[in-house]
Coordinates of C-alpha atoms and ligand atoms in Angstrom, one line a residue:
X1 CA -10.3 246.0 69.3
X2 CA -10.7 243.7 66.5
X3 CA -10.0 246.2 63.4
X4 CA -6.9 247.3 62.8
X5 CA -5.4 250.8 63.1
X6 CA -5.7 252.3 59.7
X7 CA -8.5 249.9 58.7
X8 CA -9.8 251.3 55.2
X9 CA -13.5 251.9 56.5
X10 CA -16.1 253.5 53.7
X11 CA -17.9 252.8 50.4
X12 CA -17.8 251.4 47.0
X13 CA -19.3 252.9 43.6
X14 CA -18.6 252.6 40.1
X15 CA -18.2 255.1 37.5
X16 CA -21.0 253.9 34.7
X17 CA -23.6 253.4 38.2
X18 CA -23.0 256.5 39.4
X19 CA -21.7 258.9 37.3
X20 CA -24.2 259.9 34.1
X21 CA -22.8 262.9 32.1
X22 CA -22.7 259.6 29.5
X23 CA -21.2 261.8 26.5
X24 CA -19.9 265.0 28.8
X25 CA -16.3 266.6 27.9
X26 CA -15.8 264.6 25.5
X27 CA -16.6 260.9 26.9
X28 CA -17.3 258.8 24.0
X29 CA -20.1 255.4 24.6
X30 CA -19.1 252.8 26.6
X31 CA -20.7 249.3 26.5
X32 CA -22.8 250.0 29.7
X33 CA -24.2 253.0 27.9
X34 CA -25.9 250.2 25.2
X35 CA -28.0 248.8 28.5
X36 CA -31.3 249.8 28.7
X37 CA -33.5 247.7 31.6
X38 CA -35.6 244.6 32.2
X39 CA -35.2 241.5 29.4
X40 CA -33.1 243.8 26.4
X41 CA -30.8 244.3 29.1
X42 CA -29.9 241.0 30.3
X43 CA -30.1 239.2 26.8
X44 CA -27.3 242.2 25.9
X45 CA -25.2 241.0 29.2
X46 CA -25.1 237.8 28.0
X47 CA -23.8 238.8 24.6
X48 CA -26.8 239.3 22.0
X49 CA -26.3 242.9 21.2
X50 CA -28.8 244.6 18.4
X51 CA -27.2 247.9 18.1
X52 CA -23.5 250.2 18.7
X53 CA -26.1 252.7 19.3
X54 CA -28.4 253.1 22.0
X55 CA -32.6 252.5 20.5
X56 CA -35.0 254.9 20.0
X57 CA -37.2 255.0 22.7
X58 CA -35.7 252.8 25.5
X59 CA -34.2 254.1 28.3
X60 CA -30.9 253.9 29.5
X61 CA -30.5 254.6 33.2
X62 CA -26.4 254.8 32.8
X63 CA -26.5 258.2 30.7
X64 CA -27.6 260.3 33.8
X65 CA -27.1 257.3 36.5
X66 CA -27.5 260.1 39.5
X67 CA -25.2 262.7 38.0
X68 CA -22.3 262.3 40.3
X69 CA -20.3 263.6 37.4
X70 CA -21.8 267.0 38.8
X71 CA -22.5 266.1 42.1
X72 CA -19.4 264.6 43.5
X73 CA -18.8 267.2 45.9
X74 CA -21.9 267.2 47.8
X75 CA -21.6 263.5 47.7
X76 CA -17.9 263.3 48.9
X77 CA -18.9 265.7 51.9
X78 CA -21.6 263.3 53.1
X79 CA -19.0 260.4 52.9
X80 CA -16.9 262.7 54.9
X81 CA -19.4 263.2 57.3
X82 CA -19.6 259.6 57.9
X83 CA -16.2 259.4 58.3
X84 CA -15.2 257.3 55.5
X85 CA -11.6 256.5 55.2
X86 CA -11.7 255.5 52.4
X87 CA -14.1 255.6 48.8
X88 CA -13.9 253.0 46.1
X89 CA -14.4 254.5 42.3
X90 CA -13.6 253.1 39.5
X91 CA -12.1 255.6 36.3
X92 CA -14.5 255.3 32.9
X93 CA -11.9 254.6 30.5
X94 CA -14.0 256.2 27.7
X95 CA -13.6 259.2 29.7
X96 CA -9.5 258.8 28.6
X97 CA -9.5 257.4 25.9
X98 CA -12.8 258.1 24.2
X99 CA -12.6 255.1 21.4
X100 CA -10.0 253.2 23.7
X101 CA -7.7 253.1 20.8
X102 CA -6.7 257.3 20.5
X103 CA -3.2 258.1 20.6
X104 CA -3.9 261.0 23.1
X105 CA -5.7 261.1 26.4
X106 CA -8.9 263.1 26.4
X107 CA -7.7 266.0 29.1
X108 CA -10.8 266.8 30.2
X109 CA -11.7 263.2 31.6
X110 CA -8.3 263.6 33.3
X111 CA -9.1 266.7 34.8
X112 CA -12.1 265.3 36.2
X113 CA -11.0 262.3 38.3
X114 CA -7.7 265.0 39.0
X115 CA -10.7 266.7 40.6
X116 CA -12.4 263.9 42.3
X117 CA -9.2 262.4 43.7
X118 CA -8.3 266.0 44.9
X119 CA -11.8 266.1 47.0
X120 CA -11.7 263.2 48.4
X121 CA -8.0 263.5 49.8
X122 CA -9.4 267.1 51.1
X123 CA -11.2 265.1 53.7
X124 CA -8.5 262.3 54.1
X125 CA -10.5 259.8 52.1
X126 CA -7.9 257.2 50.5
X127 CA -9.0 256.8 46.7
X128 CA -9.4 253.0 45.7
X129 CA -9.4 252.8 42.3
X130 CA -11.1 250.2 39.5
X131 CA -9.3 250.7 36.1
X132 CA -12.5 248.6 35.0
X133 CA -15.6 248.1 36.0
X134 CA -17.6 246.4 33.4
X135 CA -17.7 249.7 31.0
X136 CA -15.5 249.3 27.5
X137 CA -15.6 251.9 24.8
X138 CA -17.9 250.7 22.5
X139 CA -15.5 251.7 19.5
X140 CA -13.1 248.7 20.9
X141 CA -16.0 246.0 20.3
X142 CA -17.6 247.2 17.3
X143 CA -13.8 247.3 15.4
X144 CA -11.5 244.9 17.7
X145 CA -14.8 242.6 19.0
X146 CA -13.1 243.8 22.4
X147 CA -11.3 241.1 24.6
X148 CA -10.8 238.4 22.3
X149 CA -8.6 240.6 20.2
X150 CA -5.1 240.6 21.5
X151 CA -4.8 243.8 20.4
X152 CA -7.1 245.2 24.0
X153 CA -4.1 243.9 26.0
X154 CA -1.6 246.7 24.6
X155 CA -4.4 249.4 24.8
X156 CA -5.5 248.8 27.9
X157 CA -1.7 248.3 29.3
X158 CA -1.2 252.2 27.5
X159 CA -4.6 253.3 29.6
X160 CA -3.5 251.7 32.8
X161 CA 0.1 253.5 32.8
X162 CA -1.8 256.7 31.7
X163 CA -3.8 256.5 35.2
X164 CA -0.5 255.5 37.0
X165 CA 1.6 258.3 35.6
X166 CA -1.3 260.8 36.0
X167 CA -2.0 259.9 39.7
X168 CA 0.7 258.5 41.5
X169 CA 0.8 261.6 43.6
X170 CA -2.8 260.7 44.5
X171 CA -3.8 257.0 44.0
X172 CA -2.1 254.5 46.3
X173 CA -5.1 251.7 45.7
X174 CA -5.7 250.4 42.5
X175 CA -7.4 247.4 41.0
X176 CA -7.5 245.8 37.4
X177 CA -11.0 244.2 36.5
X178 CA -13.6 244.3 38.6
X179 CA -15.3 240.7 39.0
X180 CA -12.9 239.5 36.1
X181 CA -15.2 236.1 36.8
X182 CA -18.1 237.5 35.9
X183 CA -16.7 237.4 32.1
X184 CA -17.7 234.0 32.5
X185 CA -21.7 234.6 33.4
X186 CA -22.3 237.8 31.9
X187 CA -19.7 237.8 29.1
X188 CA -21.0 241.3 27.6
X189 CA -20.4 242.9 30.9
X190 CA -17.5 241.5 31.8
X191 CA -15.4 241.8 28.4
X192 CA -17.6 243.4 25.9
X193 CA -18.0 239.9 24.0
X194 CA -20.9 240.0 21.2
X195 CA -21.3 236.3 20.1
X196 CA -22.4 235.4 16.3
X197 CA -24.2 232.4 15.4
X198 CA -22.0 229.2 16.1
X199 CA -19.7 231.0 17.5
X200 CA -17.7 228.5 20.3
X201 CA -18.7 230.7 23.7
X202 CA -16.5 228.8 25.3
X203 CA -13.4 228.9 23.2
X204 CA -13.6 233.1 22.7
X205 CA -14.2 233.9 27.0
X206 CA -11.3 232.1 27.7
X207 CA -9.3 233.3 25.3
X208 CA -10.7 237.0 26.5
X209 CA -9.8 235.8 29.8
X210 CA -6.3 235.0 29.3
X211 CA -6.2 238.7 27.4
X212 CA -7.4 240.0 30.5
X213 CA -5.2 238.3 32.6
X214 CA -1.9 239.1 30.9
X215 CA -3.4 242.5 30.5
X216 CA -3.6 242.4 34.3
X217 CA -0.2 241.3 34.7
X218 CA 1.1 244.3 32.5
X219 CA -0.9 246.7 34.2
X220 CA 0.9 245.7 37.6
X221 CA 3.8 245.4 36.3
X222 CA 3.3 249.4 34.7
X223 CA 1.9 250.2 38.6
X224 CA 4.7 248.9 40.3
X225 CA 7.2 250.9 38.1
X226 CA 5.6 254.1 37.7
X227 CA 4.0 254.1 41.3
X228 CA 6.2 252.1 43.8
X229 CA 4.5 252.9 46.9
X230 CA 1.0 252.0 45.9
X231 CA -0.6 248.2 45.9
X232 CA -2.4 247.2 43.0
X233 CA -4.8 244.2 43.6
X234 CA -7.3 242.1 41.4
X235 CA -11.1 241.0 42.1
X236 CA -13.7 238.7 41.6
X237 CA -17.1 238.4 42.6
X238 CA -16.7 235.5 45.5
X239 CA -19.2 233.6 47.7
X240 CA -18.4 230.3 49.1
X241 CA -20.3 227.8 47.1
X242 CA -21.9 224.8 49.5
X243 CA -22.9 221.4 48.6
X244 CA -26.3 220.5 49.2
X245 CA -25.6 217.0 50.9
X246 CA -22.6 215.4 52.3
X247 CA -22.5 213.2 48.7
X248 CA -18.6 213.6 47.3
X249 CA -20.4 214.4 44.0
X250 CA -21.7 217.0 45.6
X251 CA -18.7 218.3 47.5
X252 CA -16.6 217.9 44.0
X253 CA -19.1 219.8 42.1
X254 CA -18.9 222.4 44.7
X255 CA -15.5 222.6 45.3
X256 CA -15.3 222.9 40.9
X257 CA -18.1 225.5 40.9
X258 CA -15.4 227.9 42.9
X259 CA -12.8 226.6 41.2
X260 CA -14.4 228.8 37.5
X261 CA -13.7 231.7 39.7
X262 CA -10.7 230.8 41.8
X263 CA -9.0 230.3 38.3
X264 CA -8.8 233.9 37.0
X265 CA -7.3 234.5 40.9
X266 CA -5.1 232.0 40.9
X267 CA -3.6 233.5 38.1
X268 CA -3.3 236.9 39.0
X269 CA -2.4 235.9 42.7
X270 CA 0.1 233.0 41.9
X271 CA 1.0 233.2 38.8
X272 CA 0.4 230.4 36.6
X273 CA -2.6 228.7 35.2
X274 CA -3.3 225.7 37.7
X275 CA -3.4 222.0 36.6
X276 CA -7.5 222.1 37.2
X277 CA -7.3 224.9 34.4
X278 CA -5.3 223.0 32.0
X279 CA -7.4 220.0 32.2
X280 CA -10.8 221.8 31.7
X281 CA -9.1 223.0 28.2
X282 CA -8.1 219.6 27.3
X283 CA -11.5 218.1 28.4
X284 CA -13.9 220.8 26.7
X285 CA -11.3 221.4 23.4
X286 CA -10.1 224.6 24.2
X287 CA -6.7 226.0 22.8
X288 CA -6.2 229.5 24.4
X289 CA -3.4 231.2 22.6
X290 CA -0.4 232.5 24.7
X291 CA 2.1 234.7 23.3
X292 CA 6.3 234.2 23.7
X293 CA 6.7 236.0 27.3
X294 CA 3.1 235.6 28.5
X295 CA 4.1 233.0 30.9
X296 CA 7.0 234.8 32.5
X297 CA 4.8 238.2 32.3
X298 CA 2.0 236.4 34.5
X299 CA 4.6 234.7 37.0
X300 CA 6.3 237.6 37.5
X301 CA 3.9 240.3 38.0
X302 CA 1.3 238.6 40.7
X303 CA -1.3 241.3 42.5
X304 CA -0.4 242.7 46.1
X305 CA -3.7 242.2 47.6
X306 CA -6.7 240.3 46.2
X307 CA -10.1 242.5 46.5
X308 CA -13.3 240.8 46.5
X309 CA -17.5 241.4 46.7
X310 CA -19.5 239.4 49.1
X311 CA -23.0 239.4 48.7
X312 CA -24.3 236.0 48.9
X313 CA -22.9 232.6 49.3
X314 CA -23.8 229.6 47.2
X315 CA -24.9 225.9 46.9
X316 CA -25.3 222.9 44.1
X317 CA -26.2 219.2 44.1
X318 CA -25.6 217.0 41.8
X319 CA -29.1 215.1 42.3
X320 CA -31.6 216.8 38.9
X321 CA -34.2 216.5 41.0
X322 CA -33.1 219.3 43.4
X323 CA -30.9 220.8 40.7
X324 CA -34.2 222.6 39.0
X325 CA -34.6 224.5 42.2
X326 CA -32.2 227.6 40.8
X327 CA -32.5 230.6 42.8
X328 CA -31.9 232.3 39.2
X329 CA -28.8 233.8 40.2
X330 CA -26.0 234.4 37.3
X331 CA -24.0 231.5 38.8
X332 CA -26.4 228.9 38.8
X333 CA -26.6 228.5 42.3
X334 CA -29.6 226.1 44.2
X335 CA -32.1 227.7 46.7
X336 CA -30.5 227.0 50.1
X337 CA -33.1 226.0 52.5
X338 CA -31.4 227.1 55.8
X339 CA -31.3 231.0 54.3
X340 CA -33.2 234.0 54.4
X341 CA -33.3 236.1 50.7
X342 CA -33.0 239.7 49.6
X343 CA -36.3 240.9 47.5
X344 CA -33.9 239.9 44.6
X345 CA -33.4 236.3 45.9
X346 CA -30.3 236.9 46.8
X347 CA -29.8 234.7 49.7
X348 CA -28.9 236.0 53.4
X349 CA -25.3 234.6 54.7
X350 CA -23.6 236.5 57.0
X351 CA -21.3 233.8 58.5
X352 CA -20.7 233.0 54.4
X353 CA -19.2 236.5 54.7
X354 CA -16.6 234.8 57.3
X355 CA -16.2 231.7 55.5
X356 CA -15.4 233.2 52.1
X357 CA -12.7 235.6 53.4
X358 CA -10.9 232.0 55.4
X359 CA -11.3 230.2 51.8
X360 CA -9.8 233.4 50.0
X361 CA -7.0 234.1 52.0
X362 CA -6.5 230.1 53.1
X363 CA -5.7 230.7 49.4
X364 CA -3.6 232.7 48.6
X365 CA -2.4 233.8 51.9
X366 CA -2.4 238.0 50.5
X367 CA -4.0 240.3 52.3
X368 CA -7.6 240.6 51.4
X369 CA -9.8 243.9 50.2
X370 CA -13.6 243.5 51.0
X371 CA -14.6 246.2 48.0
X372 CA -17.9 245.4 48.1
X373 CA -20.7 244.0 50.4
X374 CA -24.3 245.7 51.0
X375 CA -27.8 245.0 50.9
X376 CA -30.3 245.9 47.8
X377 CA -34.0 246.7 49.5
X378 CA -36.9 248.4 48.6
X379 CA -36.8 251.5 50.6
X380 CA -39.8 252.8 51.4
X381 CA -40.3 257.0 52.4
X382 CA -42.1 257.9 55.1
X383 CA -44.5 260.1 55.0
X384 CA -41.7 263.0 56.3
X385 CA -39.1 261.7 53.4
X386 CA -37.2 259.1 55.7
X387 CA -36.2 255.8 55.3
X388 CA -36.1 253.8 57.8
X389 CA -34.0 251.0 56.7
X390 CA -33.4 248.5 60.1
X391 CA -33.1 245.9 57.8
X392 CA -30.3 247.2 56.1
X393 CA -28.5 248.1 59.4
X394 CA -29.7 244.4 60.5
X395 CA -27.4 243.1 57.1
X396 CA -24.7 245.1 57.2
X397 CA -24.3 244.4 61.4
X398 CA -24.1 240.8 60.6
X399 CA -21.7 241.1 57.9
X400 CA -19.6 243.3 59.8
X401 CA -19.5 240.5 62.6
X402 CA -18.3 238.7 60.9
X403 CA -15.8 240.3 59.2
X404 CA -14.7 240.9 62.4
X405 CA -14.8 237.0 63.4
X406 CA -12.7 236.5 60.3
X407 CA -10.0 239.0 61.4
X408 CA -9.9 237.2 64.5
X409 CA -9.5 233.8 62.8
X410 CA -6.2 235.4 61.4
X411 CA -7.4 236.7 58.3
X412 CA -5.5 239.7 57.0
X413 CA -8.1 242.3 55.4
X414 CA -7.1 245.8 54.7
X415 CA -10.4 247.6 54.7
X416 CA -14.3 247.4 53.8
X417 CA -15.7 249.7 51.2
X418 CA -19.1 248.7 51.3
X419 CA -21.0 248.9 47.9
X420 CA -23.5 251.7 46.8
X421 CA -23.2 254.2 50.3
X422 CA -25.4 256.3 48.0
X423 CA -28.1 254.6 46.0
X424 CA -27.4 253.9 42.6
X425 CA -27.8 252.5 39.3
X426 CA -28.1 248.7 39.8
X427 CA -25.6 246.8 37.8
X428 CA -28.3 243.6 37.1
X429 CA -31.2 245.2 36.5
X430 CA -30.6 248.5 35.9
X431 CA -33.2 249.7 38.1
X432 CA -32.9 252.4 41.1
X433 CA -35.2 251.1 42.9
X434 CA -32.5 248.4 44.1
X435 CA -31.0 250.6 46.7
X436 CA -27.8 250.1 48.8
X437 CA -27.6 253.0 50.2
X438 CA -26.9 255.1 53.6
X439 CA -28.0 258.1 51.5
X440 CA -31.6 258.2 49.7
X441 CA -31.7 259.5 46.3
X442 CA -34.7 260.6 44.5
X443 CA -34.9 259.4 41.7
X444 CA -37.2 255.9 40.0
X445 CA -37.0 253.4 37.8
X446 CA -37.9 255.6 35.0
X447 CA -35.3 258.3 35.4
X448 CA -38.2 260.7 36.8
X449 CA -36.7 262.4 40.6
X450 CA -35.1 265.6 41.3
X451 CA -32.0 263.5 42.6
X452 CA -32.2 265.6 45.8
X453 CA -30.2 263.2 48.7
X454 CA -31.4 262.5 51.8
X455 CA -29.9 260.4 54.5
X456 CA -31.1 257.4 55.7
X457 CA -31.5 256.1 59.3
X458 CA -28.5 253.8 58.5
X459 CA -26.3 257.2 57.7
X460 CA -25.6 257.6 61.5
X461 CA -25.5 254.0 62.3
X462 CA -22.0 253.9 59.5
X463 CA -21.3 257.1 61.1
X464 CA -21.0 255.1 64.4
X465 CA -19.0 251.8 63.2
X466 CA -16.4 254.2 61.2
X467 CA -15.7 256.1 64.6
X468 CA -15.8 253.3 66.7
X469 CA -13.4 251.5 64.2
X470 CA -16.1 248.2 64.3
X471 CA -16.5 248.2 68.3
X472 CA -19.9 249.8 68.0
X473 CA -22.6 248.3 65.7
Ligands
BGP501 C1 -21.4 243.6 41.4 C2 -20.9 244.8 40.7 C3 -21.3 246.1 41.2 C4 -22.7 246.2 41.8 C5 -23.0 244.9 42.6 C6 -24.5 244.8 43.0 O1 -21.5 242.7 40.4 O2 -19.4 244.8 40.9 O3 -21.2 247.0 40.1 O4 -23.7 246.5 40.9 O5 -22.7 243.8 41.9 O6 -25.2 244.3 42.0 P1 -26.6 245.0 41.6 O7 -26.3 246.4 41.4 O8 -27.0 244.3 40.4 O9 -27.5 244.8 42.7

């Protein structure tokens, strides 16, 4: 038995990808709720936004996503039915605090994730719990220009220890940001940033980032005070990054390429900005301003586990001439010629899976939270309504091999929530016709479906893993 007693099997979803009821019981518009799909959507994600307001005309997949808002129940009871230990949401914190700013919770959005927390411990399912997942309240960017105003860190640390206070009977899994990296590749998802002409990119996501982190560093420090018995972890969006050739330029450039991400961890799971940090600032002109106390806040308030997504793995060279063959990914990475790709061109890397979670907690030597892994396929009905996704079984088997392979290495992981068990709103493209999965939902692209779910041949191969704690996949 490789898998621990206890081991936190189930899945991962998000509340702006899943939820819809965009402007329901008082929600007010979060930053997610401004993306429509295909170009306008990823020239917004990198920070050009045109309007507070959603356009006339577009469409926004996030306002209805597949209406879990109203459908949780159903959707809990087929989790349950798979046997899920565990289910990873995250809380819409425009759902709280509609403008992110009010000086009173809204009720009703407490009332609801009271209700969803209730359901899910009916069946024994452990809530995990983002306190962000790439959706702001609009209101904070269009009058604070969200995370590089200092002033996010005190209303997010007043949102955070309203969660804590509200569900520490309920909640013993919590995480900060989700991906806090990706503030560094798709700064309008992962801080709410709107750049202006000339404005130094640079300069203002670090200086978010550093917001972030001591906001981080509050909000465990809140956790561990209010809620004493439950861990509170940060996450980033990891995936080993290979060099393409034995060349040391390639190998440094490889092992600096992780380092962008290992730096947000390194402060959350150590403690203190690292000397590679401090010299990037000096090199590129960077001043990020630290407030008296922000030091001791971030050294003494470190994350109990670190969580992570594993999706891909990737590679650079320094050499231009096999540099211009990007695989168009949001970190830059080079094709990798010895891996298959996902319709998406995300590349295939199973025993990257086991790799990453060795470099992660080689580390930092916490245990380690796989909160998301899956596969994003086309999945194609059959003429009876089922999907017969082998490949997905095929992905996820792999992955889970080596999760297992990693475990055995030594590696301390407390569970595996993999991402989307239903199919969802994708985070990239918006679309929802990149599908993750064990349960089918119909809807499309264009919002048209009757968001009837159905359950897909991988359903009962989950089903099987979960009972067999990992022994049969
Ligand atoms: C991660 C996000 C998730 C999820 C996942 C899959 O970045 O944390 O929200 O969306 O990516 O990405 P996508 O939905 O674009 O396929």
């Amino acid at each position: 038995m490789t898998f621990p007693k206890g081991f936190l099997w189930g899945g991962a979803i998000a509340a702006n990808q899943t939820e819809g009821a965009y402007l329901e019981d008082g929600k007010g518009l979060t930053t997610v709720d401004l993306l429509p799909t295909g170009e306008k959507r990823w020239d917004i994600m990198f920070g050009n936004l045109p309007s507070f307001q959603p356009l006339e005309g577009e469409f926004y997949p996030s306002h209805e996503a597949i209406d879990f808002y109203h459908r949780y129940k159903e959707d809990i009871a087929l989790f349950a039915e798979m046997g899920f230990k565990a289910l990873r949401v995250s809380v819409s914190w425009a759902r709280i605090f509609p403008n992110g700013d009010d000086h009173q919770p809204n009720e009703a959005g407490l009332t609801f994730y009271d209700n969803l927390f209730d359901e899910l411990l009916k069946y024994d399912i452990e809530p995990v719990v983002t306190i962000a997942h790439f959706d702001i309240p609009v209101h904070l960017v269009k009058n604070y220009g969200s995370w590089r105003n200092r002033k996010l860190v005190s209303l997010f640390e007043a949102y955070a220890a309203t969660l804590f206070k509200r569900y520490k009977d309920k909640v013993k899994y919590w995480m900060t940001f989700n991906e806090i990296n990706m503030l560094l590749h798709l700064p309008f998802v992962g801080a709410g940033l709107v750049f202006n002409e000339g404005d130094n990119k640079k300069q203002i996501q670090y200086q978010a980032a550093h917001h972030q982190l001591v906001a981080s560093a509050l909000a465990v420090k809140a956790c561990h005070e209010i809620s004493p018995g439950a861990k509170i972890g940060c996450m980033l969006a990891a995936g080993m990054t290979y060099p393409y050739s034995c060349n040391p330029e390639d190998v440094w450039d490889a092992m600096d390429k992780d380092r962008e991400s290992f730096f947000f961890i390194d402060v959350q799971s150590r403690g203190e900005y690292p000397g590679y940090a401090k010299r990037f600032f000096k090199d590129h002109n960077l001043i990020v301003e630290m407030e008296e106390g922000d030091e001791e806040l971030l050294k003494n308030h470190t994350v109990d586990y670190v969580g992570f997504s594993y999706y891909a793995s990737r590679a650079t060279s320094t050499d231009p001439e096999i540099n211009n063959m990007t695989a168009g990914n949001v970190f830059g990475s080079i094709e990798n010629p010895y891996l298959e790709k996902s319709e998406w061109g995300w590349t295939i890397d199973p025993k990257g899976f086991r790799i990453t979670a060795n470099q992660l907690y080689d580390r930092y030597q916490k245990p380690l939270f796989v909160v998301e892994n899956g596969l994003g396929a086309v999945d194609q009905l059959t003429s009876d309504g089922k999907v017969n996704d082998d490949y997905r079984i095929e992905y996820m088997k792999k992955h889970v091999e080596e999760m297992s392979e990693a475990i055995k290495d030594g590696v301390e992981i407390i569970g595996y929530t993999s991402w989307g068990p239903i199919d969802i709103v994708s985070a990239s493209s918006g679309e929802m016709k990149k599908r993750y999965g064990y349960i089918y939902v119909d809807k499309d692209n264009h919002g048209q479906g009757t968001l009837a779910r159905s359950k897909k041949k991988s359903f009962d191969w989950y089903k099987k893993v979960i009972e067999s704690n990992g022994e049969v996949l």
